[in-house]
JSON list of C-alpha atoms in Angstrom, two decimals:
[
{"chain": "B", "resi": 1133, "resn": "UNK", "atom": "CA", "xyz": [201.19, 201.40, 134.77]},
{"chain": "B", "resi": 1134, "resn": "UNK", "atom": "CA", "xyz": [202.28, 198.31, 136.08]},
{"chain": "B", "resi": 1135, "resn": "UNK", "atom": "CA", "xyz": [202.08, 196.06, 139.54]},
{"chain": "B", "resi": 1136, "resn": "UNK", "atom": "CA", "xyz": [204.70, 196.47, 141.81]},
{"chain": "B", "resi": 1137, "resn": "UNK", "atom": "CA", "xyz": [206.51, 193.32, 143.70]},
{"chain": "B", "resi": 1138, "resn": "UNK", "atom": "CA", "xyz": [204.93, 195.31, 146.35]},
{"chain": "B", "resi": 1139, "resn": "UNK", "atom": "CA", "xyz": [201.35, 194.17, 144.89]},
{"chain": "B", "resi": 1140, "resn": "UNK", "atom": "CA", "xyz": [200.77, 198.48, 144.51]},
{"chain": "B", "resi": 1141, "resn": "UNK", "atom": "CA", "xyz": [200.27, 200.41, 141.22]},
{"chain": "B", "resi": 1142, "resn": "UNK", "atom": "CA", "xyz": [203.34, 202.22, 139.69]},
{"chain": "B", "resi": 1143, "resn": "UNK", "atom": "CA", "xyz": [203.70, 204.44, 137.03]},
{"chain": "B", "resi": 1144, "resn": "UNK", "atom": "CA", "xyz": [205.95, 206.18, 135.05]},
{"chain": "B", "resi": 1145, "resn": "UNK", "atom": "CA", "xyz": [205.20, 209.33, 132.84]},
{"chain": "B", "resi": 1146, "resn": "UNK", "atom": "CA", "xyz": [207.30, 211.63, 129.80]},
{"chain": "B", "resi": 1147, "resn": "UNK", "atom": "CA", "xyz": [207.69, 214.99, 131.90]},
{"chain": "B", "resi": 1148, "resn": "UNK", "atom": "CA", "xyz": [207.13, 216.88, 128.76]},
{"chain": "B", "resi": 1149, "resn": "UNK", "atom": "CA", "xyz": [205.40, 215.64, 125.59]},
{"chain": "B", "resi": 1150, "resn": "UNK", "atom": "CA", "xyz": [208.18, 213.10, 123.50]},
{"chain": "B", "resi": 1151, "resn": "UNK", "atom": "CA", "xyz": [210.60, 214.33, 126.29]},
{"chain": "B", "resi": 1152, "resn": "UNK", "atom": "CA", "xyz": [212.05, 212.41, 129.15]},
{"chain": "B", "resi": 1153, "resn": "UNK", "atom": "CA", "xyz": [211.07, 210.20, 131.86]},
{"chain": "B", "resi": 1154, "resn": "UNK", "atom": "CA", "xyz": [209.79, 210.68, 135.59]},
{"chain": "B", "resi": 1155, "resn": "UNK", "atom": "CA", "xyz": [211.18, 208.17, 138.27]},
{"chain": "B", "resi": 1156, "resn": "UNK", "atom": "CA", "xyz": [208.88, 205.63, 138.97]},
{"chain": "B", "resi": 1157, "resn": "UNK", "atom": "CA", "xyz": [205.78, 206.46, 141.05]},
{"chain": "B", "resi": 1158, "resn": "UNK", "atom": "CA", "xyz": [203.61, 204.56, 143.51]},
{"chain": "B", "resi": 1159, "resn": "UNK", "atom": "CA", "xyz": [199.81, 204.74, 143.42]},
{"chain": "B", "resi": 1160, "resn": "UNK", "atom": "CA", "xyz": [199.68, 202.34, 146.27]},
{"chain": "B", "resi": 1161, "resn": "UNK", "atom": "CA", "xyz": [196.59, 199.83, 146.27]},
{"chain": "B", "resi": 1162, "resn": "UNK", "atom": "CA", "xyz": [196.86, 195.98, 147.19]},
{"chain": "B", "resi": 1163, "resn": "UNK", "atom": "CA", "xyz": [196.37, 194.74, 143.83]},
{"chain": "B", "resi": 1164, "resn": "UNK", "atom": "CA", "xyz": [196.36, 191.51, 142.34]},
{"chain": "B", "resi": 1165, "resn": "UNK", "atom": "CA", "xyz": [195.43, 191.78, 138.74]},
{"chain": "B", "resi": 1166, "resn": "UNK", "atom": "CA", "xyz": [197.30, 193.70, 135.77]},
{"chain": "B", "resi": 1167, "resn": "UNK", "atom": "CA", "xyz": [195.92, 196.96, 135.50]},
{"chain": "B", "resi": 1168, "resn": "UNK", "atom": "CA", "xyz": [193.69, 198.98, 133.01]},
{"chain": "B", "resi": 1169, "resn": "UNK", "atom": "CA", "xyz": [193.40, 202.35, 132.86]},
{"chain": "B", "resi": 1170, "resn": "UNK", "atom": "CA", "xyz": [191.07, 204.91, 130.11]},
{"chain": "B", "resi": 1171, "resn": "UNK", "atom": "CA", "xyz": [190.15, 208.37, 129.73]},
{"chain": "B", "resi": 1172, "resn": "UNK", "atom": "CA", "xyz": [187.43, 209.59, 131.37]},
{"chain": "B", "resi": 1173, "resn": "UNK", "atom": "CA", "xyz": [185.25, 211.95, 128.88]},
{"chain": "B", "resi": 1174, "resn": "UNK", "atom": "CA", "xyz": [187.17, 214.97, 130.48]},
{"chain": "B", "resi": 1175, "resn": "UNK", "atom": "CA", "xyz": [190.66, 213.46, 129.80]},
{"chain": "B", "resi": 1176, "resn": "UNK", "atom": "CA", "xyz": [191.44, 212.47, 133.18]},
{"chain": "B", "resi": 1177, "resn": "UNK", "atom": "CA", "xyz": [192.90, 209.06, 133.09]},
{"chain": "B", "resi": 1178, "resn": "UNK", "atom": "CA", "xyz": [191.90, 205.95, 135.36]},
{"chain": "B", "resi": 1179, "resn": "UNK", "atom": "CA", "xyz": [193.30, 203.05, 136.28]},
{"chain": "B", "resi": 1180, "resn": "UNK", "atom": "CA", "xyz": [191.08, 199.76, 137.37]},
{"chain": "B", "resi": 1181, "resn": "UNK", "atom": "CA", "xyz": [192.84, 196.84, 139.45]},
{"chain": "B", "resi": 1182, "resn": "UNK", "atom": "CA", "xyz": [191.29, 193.87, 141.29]},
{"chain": "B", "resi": 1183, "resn": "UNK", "atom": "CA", "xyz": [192.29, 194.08, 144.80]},
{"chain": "B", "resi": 1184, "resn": "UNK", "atom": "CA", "xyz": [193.38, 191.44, 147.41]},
{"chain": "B", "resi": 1185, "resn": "UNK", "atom": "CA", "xyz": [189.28, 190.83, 148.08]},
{"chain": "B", "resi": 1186, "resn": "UNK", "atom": "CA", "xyz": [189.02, 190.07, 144.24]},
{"chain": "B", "resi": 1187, "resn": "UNK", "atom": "CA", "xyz": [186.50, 192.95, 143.82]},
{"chain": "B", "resi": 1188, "resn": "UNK", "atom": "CA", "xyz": [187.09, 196.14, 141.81]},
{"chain": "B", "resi": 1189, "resn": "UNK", "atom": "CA", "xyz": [189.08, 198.92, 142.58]},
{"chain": "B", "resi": 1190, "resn": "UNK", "atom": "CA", "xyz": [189.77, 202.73, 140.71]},
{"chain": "B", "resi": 1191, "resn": "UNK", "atom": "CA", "xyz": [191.86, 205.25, 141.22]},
{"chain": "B", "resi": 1192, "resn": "UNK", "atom": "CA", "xyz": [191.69, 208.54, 139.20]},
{"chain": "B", "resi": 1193, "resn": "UNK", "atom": "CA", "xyz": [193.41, 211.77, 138.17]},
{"chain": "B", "resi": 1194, "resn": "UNK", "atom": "CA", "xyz": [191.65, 214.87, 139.46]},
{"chain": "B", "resi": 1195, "resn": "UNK", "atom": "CA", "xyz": [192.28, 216.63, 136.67]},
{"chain": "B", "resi": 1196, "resn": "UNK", "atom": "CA", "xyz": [193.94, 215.85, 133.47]},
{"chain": "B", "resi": 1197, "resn": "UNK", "atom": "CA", "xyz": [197.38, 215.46, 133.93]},
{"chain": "B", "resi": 1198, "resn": "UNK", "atom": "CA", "xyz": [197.25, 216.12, 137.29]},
{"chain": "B", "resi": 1199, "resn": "UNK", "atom": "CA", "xyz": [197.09, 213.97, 140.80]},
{"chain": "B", "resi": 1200, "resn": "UNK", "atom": "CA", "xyz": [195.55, 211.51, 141.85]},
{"chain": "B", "resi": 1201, "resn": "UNK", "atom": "CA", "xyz": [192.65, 210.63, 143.92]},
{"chain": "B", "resi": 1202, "resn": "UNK", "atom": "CA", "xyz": [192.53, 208.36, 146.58]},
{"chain": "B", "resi": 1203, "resn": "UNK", "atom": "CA", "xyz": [191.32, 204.42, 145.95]},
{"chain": "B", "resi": 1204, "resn": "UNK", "atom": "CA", "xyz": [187.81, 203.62, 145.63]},
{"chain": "B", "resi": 1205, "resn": "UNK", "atom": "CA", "xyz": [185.93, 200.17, 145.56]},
{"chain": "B", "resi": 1206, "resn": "UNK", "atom": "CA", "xyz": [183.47, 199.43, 143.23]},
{"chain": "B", "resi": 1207, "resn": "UNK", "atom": "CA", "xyz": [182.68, 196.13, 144.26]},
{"chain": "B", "resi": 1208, "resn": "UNK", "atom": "CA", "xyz": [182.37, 192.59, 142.16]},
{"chain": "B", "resi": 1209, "resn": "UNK", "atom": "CA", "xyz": [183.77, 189.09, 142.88]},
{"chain": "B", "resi": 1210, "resn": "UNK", "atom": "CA", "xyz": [185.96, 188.99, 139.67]},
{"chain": "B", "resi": 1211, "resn": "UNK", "atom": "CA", "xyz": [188.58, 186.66, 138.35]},
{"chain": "B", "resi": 1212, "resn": "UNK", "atom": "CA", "xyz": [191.22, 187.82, 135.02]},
{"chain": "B", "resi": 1213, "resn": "UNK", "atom": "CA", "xyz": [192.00, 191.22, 134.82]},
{"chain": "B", "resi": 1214, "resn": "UNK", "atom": "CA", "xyz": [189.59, 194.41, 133.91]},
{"chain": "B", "resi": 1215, "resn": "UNK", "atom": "CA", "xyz": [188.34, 195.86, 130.69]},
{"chain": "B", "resi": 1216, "resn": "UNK", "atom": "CA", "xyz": [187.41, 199.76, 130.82]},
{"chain": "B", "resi": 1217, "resn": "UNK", "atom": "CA", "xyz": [186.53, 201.44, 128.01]},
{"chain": "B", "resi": 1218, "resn": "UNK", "atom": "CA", "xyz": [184.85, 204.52, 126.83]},
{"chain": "B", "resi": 1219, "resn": "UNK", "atom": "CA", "xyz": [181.12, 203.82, 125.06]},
{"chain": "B", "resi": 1220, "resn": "UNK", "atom": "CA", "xyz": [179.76, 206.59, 122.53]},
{"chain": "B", "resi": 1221, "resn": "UNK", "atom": "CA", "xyz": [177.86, 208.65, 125.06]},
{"chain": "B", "resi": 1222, "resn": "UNK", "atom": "CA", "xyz": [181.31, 209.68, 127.04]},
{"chain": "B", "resi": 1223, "resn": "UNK", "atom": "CA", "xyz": [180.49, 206.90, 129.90]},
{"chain": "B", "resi": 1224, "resn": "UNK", "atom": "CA", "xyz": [183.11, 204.66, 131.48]},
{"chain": "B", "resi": 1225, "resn": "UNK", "atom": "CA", "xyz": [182.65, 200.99, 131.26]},
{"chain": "B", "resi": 1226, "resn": "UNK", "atom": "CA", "xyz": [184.25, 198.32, 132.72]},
{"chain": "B", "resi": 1227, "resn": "UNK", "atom": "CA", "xyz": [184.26, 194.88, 132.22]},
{"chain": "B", "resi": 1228, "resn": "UNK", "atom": "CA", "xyz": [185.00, 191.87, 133.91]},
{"chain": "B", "resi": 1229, "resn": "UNK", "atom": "CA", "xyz": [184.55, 188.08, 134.12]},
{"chain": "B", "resi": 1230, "resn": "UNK", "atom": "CA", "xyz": [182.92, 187.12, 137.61]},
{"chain": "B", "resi": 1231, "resn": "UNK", "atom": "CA", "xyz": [184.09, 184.26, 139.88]},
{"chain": "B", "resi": 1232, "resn": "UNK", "atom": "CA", "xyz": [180.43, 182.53, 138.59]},
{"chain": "B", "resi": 1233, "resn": "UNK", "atom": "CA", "xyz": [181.86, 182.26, 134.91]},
{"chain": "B", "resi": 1234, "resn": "UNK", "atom": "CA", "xyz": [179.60, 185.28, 133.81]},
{"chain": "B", "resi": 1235, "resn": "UNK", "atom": "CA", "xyz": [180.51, 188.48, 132.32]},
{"chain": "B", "resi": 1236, "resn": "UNK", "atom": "CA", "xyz": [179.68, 191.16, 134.83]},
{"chain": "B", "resi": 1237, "resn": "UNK", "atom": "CA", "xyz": [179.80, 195.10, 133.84]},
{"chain": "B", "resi": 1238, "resn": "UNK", "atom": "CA", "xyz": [179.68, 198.54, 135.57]},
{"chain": "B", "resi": 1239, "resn": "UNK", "atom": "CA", "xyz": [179.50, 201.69, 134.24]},
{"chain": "B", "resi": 1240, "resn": "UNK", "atom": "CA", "xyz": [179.14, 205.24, 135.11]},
{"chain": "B", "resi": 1241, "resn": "UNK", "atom": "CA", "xyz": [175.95, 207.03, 135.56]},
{"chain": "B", "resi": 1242, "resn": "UNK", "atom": "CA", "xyz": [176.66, 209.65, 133.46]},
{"chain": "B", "resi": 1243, "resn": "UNK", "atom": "CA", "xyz": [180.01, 211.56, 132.07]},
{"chain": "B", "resi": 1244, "resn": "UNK", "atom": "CA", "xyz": [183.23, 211.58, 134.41]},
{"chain": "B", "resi": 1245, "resn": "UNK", "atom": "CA", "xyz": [180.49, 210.71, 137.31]},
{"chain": "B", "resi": 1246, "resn": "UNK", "atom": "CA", "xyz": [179.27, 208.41, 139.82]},
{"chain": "B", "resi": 1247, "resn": "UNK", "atom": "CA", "xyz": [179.24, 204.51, 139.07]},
{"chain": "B", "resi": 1248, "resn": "UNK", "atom": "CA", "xyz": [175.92, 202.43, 138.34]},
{"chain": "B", "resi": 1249, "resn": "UNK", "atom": "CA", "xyz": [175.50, 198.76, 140.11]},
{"chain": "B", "resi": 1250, "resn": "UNK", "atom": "CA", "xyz": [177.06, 195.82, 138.39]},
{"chain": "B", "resi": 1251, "resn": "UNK", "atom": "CA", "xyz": [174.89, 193.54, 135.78]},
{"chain": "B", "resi": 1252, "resn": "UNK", "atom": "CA", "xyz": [175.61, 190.47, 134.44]},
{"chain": "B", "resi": 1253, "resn": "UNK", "atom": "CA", "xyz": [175.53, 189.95, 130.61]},
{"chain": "B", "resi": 1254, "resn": "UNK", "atom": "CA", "xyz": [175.09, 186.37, 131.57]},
{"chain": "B", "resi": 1255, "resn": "UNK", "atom": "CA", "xyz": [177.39, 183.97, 129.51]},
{"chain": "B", "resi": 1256, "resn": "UNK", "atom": "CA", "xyz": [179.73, 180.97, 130.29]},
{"chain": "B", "resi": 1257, "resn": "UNK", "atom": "CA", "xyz": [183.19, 181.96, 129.71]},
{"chain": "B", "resi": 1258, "resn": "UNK", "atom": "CA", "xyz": [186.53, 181.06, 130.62]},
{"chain": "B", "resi": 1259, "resn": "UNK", "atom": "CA", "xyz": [189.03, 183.72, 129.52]},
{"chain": "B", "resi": 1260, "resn": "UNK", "atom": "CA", "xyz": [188.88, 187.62, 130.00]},
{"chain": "B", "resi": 1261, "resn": "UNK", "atom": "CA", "xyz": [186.72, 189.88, 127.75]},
{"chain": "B", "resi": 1262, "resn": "UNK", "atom": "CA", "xyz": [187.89, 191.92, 124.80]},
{"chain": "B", "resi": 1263, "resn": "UNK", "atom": "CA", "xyz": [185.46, 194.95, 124.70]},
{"chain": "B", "resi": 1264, "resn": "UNK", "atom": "CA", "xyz": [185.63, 197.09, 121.54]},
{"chain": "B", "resi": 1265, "resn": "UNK", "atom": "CA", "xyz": [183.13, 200.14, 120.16]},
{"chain": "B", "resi": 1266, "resn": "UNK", "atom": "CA", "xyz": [181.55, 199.50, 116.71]},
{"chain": "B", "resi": 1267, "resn": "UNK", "atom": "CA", "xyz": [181.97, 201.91, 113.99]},
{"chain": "B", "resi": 1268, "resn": "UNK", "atom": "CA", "xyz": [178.49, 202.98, 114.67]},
{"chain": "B", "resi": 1269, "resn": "UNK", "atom": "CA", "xyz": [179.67, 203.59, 118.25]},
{"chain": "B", "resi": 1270, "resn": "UNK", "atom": "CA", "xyz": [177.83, 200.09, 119.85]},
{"chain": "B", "resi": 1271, "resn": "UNK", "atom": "CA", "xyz": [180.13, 197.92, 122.24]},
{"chain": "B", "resi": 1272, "resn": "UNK", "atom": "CA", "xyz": [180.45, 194.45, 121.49]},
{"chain": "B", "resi": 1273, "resn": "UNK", "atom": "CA", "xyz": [182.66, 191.47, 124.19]},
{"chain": "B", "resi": 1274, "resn": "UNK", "atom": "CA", "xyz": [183.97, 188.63, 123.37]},
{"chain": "B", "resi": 1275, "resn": "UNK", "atom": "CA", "xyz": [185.66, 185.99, 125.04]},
{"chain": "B", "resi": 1276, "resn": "UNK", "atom": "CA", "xyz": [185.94, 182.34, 125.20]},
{"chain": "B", "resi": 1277, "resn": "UNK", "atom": "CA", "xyz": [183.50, 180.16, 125.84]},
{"chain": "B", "resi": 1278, "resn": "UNK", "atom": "CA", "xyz": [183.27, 176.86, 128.03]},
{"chain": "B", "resi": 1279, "resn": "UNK", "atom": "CA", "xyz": [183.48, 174.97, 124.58]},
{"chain": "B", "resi": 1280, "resn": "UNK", "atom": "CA", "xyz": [186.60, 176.79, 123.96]},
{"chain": "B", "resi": 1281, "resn": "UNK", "atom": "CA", "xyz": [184.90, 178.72, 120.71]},
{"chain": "B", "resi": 1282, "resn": "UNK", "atom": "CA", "xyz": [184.84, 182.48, 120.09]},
{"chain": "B", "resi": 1283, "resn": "UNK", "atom": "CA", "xyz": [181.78, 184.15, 121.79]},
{"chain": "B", "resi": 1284, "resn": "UNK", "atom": "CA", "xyz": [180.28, 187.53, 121.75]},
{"chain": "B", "resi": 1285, "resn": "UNK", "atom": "CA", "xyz": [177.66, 189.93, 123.19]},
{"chain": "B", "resi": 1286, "resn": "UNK", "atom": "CA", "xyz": [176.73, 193.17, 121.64]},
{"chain": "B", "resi": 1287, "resn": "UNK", "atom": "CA", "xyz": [174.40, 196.11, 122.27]},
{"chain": "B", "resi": 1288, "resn": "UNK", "atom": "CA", "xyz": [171.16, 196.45, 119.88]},
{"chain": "B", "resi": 1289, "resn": "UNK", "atom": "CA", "xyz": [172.41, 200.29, 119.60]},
{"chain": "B", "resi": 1290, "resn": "UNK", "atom": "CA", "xyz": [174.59, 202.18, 121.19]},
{"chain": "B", "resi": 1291, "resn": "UNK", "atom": "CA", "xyz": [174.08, 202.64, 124.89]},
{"chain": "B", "resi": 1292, "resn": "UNK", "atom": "CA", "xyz": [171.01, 200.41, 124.93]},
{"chain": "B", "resi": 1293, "resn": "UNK", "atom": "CA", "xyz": [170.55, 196.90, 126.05]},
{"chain": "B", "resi": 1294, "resn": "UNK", "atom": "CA", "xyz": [172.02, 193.64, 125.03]},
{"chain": "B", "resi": 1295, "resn": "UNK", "atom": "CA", "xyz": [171.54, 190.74, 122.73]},
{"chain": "B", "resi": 1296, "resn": "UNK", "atom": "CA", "xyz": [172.32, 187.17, 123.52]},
{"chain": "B", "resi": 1297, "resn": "UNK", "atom": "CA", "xyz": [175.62, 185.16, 123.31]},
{"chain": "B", "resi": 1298, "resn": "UNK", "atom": "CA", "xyz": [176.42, 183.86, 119.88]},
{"chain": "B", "resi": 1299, "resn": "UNK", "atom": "CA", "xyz": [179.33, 181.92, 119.39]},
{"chain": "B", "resi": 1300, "resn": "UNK", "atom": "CA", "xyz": [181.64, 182.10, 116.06]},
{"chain": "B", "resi": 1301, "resn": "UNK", "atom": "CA", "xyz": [183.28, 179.05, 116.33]},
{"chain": "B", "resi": 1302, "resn": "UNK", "atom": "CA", "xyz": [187.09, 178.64, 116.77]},
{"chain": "B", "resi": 1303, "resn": "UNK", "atom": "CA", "xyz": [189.32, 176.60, 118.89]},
{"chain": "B", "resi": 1304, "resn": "UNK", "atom": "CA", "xyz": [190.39, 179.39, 121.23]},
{"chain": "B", "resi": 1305, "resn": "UNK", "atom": "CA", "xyz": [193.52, 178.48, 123.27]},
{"chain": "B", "resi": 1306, "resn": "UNK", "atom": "CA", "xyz": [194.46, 182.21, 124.55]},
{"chain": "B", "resi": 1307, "resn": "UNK", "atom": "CA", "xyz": [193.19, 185.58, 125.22]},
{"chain": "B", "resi": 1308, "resn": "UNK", "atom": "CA", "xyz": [191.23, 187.60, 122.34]},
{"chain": "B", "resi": 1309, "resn": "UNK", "atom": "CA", "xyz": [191.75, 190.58, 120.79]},
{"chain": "B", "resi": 1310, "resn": "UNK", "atom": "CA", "xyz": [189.50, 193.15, 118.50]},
{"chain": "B", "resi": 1311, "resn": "UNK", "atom": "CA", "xyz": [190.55, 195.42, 116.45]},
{"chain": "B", "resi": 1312, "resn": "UNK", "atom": "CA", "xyz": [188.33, 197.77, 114.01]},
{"chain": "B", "resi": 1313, "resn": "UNK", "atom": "CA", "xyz": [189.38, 198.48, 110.33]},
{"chain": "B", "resi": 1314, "resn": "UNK", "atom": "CA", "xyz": [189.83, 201.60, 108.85]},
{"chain": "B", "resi": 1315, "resn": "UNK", "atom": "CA", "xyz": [186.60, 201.10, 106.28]},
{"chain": "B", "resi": 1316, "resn": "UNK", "atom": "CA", "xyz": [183.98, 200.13, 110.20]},
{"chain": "B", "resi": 1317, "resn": "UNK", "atom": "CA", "xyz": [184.59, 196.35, 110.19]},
{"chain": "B", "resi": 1318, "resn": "UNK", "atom": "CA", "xyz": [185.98, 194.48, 113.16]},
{"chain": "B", "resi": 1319, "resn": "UNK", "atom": "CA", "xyz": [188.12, 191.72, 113.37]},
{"chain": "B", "resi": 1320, "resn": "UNK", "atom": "CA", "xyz": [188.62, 189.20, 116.29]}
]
């Protein structure tokens, strides 16, 4: 998945598993950020883009491996590029940092279904999140603060609310990334 010099979505796809490749592919869309796509709990993917009104935008298969949908907007004023990602109860979540500085999140009501409002998780930051899952299945963000030091936000348990920013120090110059160990413990 990639932006176009057209400012649409392409794609490109193996025809058969480890076989060859499709021609490229338009999605369309008037896009302006890199895209992000997930699996829906079902195993459809989808792919999140910020259009040219700098609010949220989704496209989907309708089944897995099959079309797509048409675009849909989800609303936001966002700035970086999108973070989806799939919490512990089978919900899409996406993530996002807001033209206000905040991180902002949406997230679907319940399994491959309908999307919730946006909320804001609060926070001063200045890069795009990195969203990851805990090994007990809890999502945590980070991202770089105003004071250019490693921030995060994490749900008390999974799927329930938030606690407050803490930073962990640092000197961050670039984007973060998480990763999760094979024995539960995440690195930034």
């Amino acid at each position: 998945f990639a932006a176009g010099a057209d400012h649409a979505l392409w794609h490109i796809w193996q025809t058969t598993a480890n076989g060859t490749w499709s021609d490229w592919a338009s999605l369309g869309g008037a896009i302006t950020s890199d895209p992000a796509v997930a699996f829906n709990d079902d195993g459809r993917l989808e792919a999140f883009v910020y259009g040219t009104d700098s609010s949220l935008w989704h496209i989907w298969q309708t089944s897995a491996g099959g079309g797509w949908s048409g675009w849909e907007g989800l609303g936001g004023t966002l700035t970086g590029d999108p973070v989806p990602i799939l919490n512990r109860e089978g919900r899409l979540e996406v993530f996002a940092r807001g033209n206000d500085g905040q991180l902002w999140e949406i997230a679907q009501s319940t399994p491959n279904g309908p999307w919730a409002g946006w909320s804001s998780l609060g926070g001063v930051i200045t890069s795009d999140p990195a969203v990851i899952a805990n090994s007990d299945g809890h999502l945590e963000a980070f991202a770089r603060g105003a004071d250019n030091a490693l921030w995060h936000i994490a749900q008390t348990n999974p799927g329930a609310a938030w606690s407050e920013w803490g930073s962990l120090g640092g000197a961050i110059a670039n984007g973060i990334s998480t990763a999760l160990n094979l024995d539960g413990r995440m690195a930034a």
